[in-house]
Amino acid sequence: MSGTPAQALIVQSDGTLLIDVHDPGFAAARDAVAPFAELEKSPEHMHTYRMSPLSLWNAASAGLDASTILARLEACSRYPIPENIRFFVRDTVSRFGTVRMTAVEGDDEVLFLDVPDTAVRSELAANTRLAKLLEPARDGFLLALYDRGTVKQEMVRIGYPVQDEAPLVEGEPFAFGFRDQAQTGAAFAVRDYQREAADTFFGGGSPGTGFGTVVLPCGAGKTVVGMAAMALLQTSTLILTTNVAAVHQWRDELLDKTTITEDDIGEYSGDTKRIRPVTVATYQILVWRADREQSFPHFRLFRERRWGLIIYDEVHLLPAPVFRVTAEIQAVRRLGLTATLVREDGREEDVFSLVGPKRYDVPWKELEAKGWIAEANCYEIRIDLPDELRIPYAVADKRGKFRIASENPRKLEVTRQLIENHPEDSILVIGQYIDQLEITARELGAPLITGKTPNAAREEIYRAFREQREQIIVVSKVANFAIDLPDASVAIQLSGTFGSRQEEAQRLGRILRPKKRNSFFYSLVSHHTTEEEFAANRQKFLTEQGYQYHIEQWELA
Amino acid sequence: MGTPRAGEIVHWKASLLTVADEPFFDLVRNYLGPISSPYHKPQLVDQLAAFLRREDVQHAIVTSLSANDRELLAAIDLFDQGAGVARLLTLRALGTDTLDLHHRLVNLEDRLLVYREPKSGALFLNPLVAPALRKAGIGLLDLIPFEPIEPDASDWSGAPAPVDETAFFGILCLVCESSSLLKRDGSLKKRTAMDIRARMPWVTTRNDGERLVESMIDAAGQLGLIAWGADGTGEFDREAAHRFVEATTVSSSSGRHALLWTTTALCYGGVDIADEEPDITALAAVVDALIAAVPADRCTTMEGFATLVSLMVDTDWAVELAVGLLALGVIWEPAPGSVAVNPAATSEPTAAATEADVQDHQRGAAVVLEPTFEITIAPHAPMDRLMVRAPLFTLRSCDRVCRCELTREGVARAIRAGIAAAEIAPALEELTGRPLPQNVAFSLQRWTADHEAISLTDCVLLTVSEERRTLLEHARELAPFILARPAPGVFALDRTRESEWMTALRRLGIAVLPRVAGRVTGSGKAQAPGARHGRNRLGSANPGTATGDNPWVERLRNATTAPPPPGAALNREKEILAALDDADITDAGKEELALRIRRKLILLPEQVRPGAVRAERREAKGLDYVGKVRIIESALRTPGEKLEVIQRGRDGRPVRFLLSPSTLDRRGGEMVLVGEEITNGEVVRISVGKIALVRALRGWLSPRQ
C-alpha cells in the first residue's frame, strides 16, 4: 500500500483535515481538499485544513457537489470518515442553491431573491434584519441593488448562502499589456502560480466568478497577481491599499512591468486626488470624515467611474466602514490580496462574504522550495536583562514590564554583533518604540524611518538602501505594510506589538523576496520576561507556516 | 484440546465399569454385536474405546448430531468441573422441561457421547469423542442463537467507532489538566462538560456521551490510574499507571482495551464496583474472548449476549456489562433488538488501525511532534508509553487522531507527577522516532530548568528569638533535622521526624514547645466524588487477557465452525434402515433396532445384526394391567430408573407425573404405585388401574454411589 495516495488524509469530527506531509499521497490529498477547505497551517509534518460552511459553499459555488466532496475525502482518508462529517457536508452543501439572486428584467436597480421553499421564505420574512431589506414578491423577495452585499452577508450569517447569478457590470474598457522586459531592464514574466491565481479568480468570466481573495506570502508577488487580473479583464481598475508608500509602489510596479503610462495612473490620497482609468487609493482617505456624525465623503470614489475591477490590497486590513461600501458594490468584480487571512478583529468571514471567497493559496514553504521566495531562517535570541533593570522590571505593571523587556539596552549590543555577522547583507532593524529606535539608529549610524518621516525623505532612504548606499535602515512599525525593500535579506526585530501574528507575517515578508542568499529573521527577546510569552505567538505563527525556528541564549561578553 | 487426555479416558472407563451388568452388556451388544461368556468387562470397555476411536465412527457421530444435541453437548462442555443436571437447568437456553432434559441426557449417555461421574453425578463429554465434537464446532454459540445479520443491516459503516484506549488517554490528560472535573454526585461539572464536548467530538455523537465520560473517569479511578483526594479532586497516579500498563503490555493491546472496556461498562451499568467487587479480570477475559471470537456477521439479543457472558463466567453483572459494552460501541445494534460484536472492536492493534498505521509505526509517525509544539497521536500509537506520561500532554482534541500540545504547564504537571525532568526529552524522541525540533528542545530545557529553579519543601518552620539563635545554630543535636536555614534564626525542620527534633530541643533546654501554628489535622485521602472509590482493582493479579492465553477464545472459535450439513445424517440413516430391511432379524428385533436408529444409538450398518438387541418392554397402557405392573416392578428393581405415568383427570384431560418409584403396594384388590415426584419431591400414590400409560425411563448407566 505504500505509495498509494489514499492514506495521507485524516478527517476529524470537527471538520479539521490533517494531511501527512510525509505520505506519498500528500500532494494528491492536498489538491483534493483545497477547493473546499481552508489551509490553516502548514508546519513540518502535518498540514491542517478546515472545512467550514463558507468553504463548502464556496466549493459549491464553483460546482462541487456533496458527493464529489465526500468521494474525495473517502479516496484520501486514512481512517473512516466520521458520520457527522458526512451529514455536515451533505447538509451544508444542500443549502447552497436553495436561494438564488437574479437580475430583474427591465429594472437595473432591483434584484430578485428566488426562494422556492416556503419554509425558508417564511424564515427570511421573519428575520428582522432582512425584513428591512427585502420586499416580498411571488416565490421570493425583491431587494435594492445596493443591498446586494448586505443581504448576502446576512444570509450567510443565518446559514443560507446566496447563489449570486445577477450579472456583474462591465467597467470602462482599458487596454494594456505586460512588458517582456521591465523598465528597470530585468527580464519579466508572470510566474505560473501568479497566472494560475489570476485565472482562478477570473474563472473565464463565468457566473459565480470574478470576485475572491488570493492568499500569497509577502514577496511572492501579489502585486503581479493583481496586474494579471487587470490584464485579463482589460478594464478600468480601482486599487485600494494601506498607505501612500504602497500607492507609490503600485504605481511604480505598473509603470515598470506593464504598458500603462503614467498619465493613465491616478493617485487618490491625502496629498493628491487624481482619478484615472487605473486609480490607486489608500484606505485612510476613504474612511476619512470631518467628524463621527458625518458620512464618508470619499466613498464617492467608488461611483466616480464605472470601475470594472476593484483590488483590495492587504485585504485583511480592510477597515470596517469599507466593508459597508463594499457591500453596496457587489456588481463590480473584486479581488482581495493578502499574505494572511488572520484578522485581529476576527472578521475574516466578512472579507470572504463581501470581497469574495479565497480562490487561491499556496503554502509558503512550497514557494520557498521552488525558489519563488527566499529561504528564511528564523532565530529567536534570548538576552538577559541587565541587573539594574531587574528590580524595575519586577515592580512594573504588565505593560511596563513589556516595555522594559522590549527596550532591554543589551539588545543594541546583540544587534551590533548580528550586523557584524552579516557584512554583505542589507539589514532592516525593526522596532516598536521610537525612543529605542532613535538610540539604535544613532548608535548604528543608520537612517531611521518612522510614521513622521516625510514621504520624500522616506523615499530617498529607500533609494539609498536599494542602491546599497545604506546597508541598514532602522524602521518603526511603518515597515509592517507594503514597503518594497527588494534587497533586504536580514531583519532584526528589536521589539514588536503584543505578538501579533499579522505583524509577524508582514515583517517576515520584508525579507522573503527571492535573492541569491538566504534570509535571516532575528527576534531579540529579553530572557525571563513577559516578552518570551509574546514571542511564543510569533514562534507559533512561523512554525505553523513551516519554518524551522531556532532559539538561542545569547551569552554576553 | 485436540486429543483426549489419558487421565480423562481412565476416568471414563472407570465410570463405565460401575454400570450394572444388564445395561452394560446391552450397551456393548449395541455397539460391538453379540458377546459371549466369559465376560471380561475391562476388555469389553477397551473394545468399546477402540470402536469409538475409529474415524468412520467419529464421523458418524458428528454427522448424527442434531441442533438439540449440539446445544446440550455445548452446555455440558461449558462446565470444567462437570455439569450437574441442576446446573444445566439453570441455563435458560436449554428450557425448563425436566423430563425432556432427562430424556435428552440419557440419550446422549446411551450414545456414549457423555458419561456420568459416579461419585458426584456430574456429566462430562466422553473424552474419546470430545475432540471430534469440538472440532465439529460444538461450542458456546450453540447455546445462544447467533443469527446472521440481515443483509441490509450488515453494512458495518453504521456501527459506531468503539471508545478506544486513545479516548481513555484523552480522559487521563483531561484529569491531569483539571483535577476537579466532577461534582460531588459524580456527574461532570457544566463547564467541564462543555469543554469535553469541544475537545472530544465523539462525545457529542452519542446520546449518553457525558455519562460515558463519567464512567470512563470512574473506571480510571477503579483501575487506580486516578487517585482521589480529600477535596474530591483527582490526581494521576503514575505508579499505578505503570503497574497497569506493565500488567497489560505482556498481552496484546486488546487486553488493555478489554480491561478498560469492562471496567467502564460496569461503571456505566451502575455496578458499584467498590462494594460489589465483581471479578473485573475474569470479566475482561470474557470480553476479550467475545470480541476476538464471535463472528461479526452474527447477532443475538441483548438477553442472549448477557446469557452468553453468564455462561462463561459466574457473575451477577452480565446484563450491566452488556449494557455498558453497547454504550461503549464494543457491541452494536445492527437492527432494533439485536446486538453484534462491533467489527471495529475486533481489529488489532486498535479500533481504526489500518495498514497505513502499521507503515506509520514503522517509520515512527505514530506520534508526531511539530515545531509548533503540537503533537499528533495516531490510534496505533504505543498507548502504554503515552498513558504513563499523560500529565505531559495538554489535550486539544481527541478524535480520529489525538491532538495534544506540549506546554510549560504540561511539563510542570509531568514533573509534579513524578516524571523526571531529564526523562521528558528522551521519552518524546523515543515516541516520535526523531530528534526534537530545536525550538522545542530549547523550550523543554528552559521549562524544566524554570521548574527546578524553585523548590518547595514540606517542613515545620522553627523561628527562634535572637537570644537563643546562637544556641540552636550551633547545636549538634538539632543539625540532623534541619532541612534548610532560610534566614538567621529560622530553621526548616523535617516534618517526618518531629518527635526526634522535639526531644533534641528539650535536651537543649527548650522545654516548652508551642503547637505548630496553622497545622491542619485530618486524613489525606478521602472518597472521590459521588460513590467513586479510587483504588487499583487489578491488585497483583496479572490481567493478561491476551487472545492467545484466553481459553474462552478457542471455545468460542470452535463454536464458529459450521456444523456438518444435515443431509449427511439423513443419508446415513437411510443406509442403516436399508441394512435393517435386509437383515434376518425378527419383527420385534427390527422394531427395537428401528427405535435405536431413531435414538441415534446405531451409528453404522454393521451394528444391525441379530443378537445385538435384547427385547425389552418399556411401556404399557390402558387395560394391560399386568403389563403395567411388570414395568413398575422392573423399574423398582433397576436402580435409578424412573417412571413416566399418565393418568386421566376428572375432566378427562391427561395429567403427567415423573416419578422415582418407591413401592408397589396392594390395597384391597388394587395395586398402588407409590413414588416421589421428581419435579417437586412430593409423594404420589396412583392406582395401577387408573394409569392410562406407564413408561419406564432409563436411569443413568452409572448410578450415583
Coordinates of N, CA and C in Angstrom, one line a residue, chain B residues 28 90 151 163 188 259 267 336 353 398 424 445 477 532 556 605 612 635 671:
Chain B
V28 N -22.9 -52.8 25.2 CA -21.8 -53.4 24.5 C -22.4 -54.1 23.2
T90 N -30.3 -24.5 35.1 CA -30.2 -23.0 35.3 C -29.9 -22.3 33.9
P151 N -29.0 -8.9 5.6 CA -28.0 -8.4 4.6 C -28.1 -6.9 4.6
V163 N -15.3 3.2 21.7 CA -14.4 4.1 22.5 C -13.1 3.3 22.8
L188 N -20.4 15.3 35.7 CA -19.5 16.3 35.2 C -20.0 17.7 35.5
L259 N -9.8 -4.6 29.5 CA -9.9 -4.2 30.9 C -10.6 -2.8 31.0
C267 N -19.1 0.3 35.3 CA -19.4 1.7 35.9 C -20.6 2.2 35.2
P336 N -33.0 -3.1 15.4 CA -33.6 -3.0 16.7 C -33.7 -4.4 17.4
A353 N -7.3 1.0 13.3 CA -6.0 0.9 12.7 C -6.1 0.4 11.3
C398 N -9.5 15.0 20.9 CA -9.4 13.5 20.9 C -10.4 13.0 19.9
I424 N 12.0 13.6 30.1 CA 11.0 14.1 29.1 C 11.5 14.1 27.7
Q445 N 14.1 22.4 27.7 CA 15.2 22.6 28.7 C 14.9 23.8 29.6
E477 N 22.8 18.5 68.2 CA 21.6 17.6 68.4 C 20.6 18.0 67.3
R532 N -17.6 7.1 44.1 CA -16.4 6.6 43.4 C -15.3 6.4 44.4
L556 N -15.0 -20.4 21.9 CA -15.9 -19.6 21.1 C -15.6 -19.9 19.6
P605 N -24.1 -49.4 9.7 CA -24.9 -50.6 9.3 C -24.4 -51.9 9.9
A612 N -27.9 -58.5 18.7 CA -27.4 -57.2 19.2 C -28.3 -56.6 20.2
A635 N -38.9 -51.4 37.1 CA -38.3 -50.1 37.4 C -37.9 -50.1 38.9
M671 N -53.6 -52.6 43.0 CA -52.1 -52.3 43.3 C -52.0 -50.8 43.2

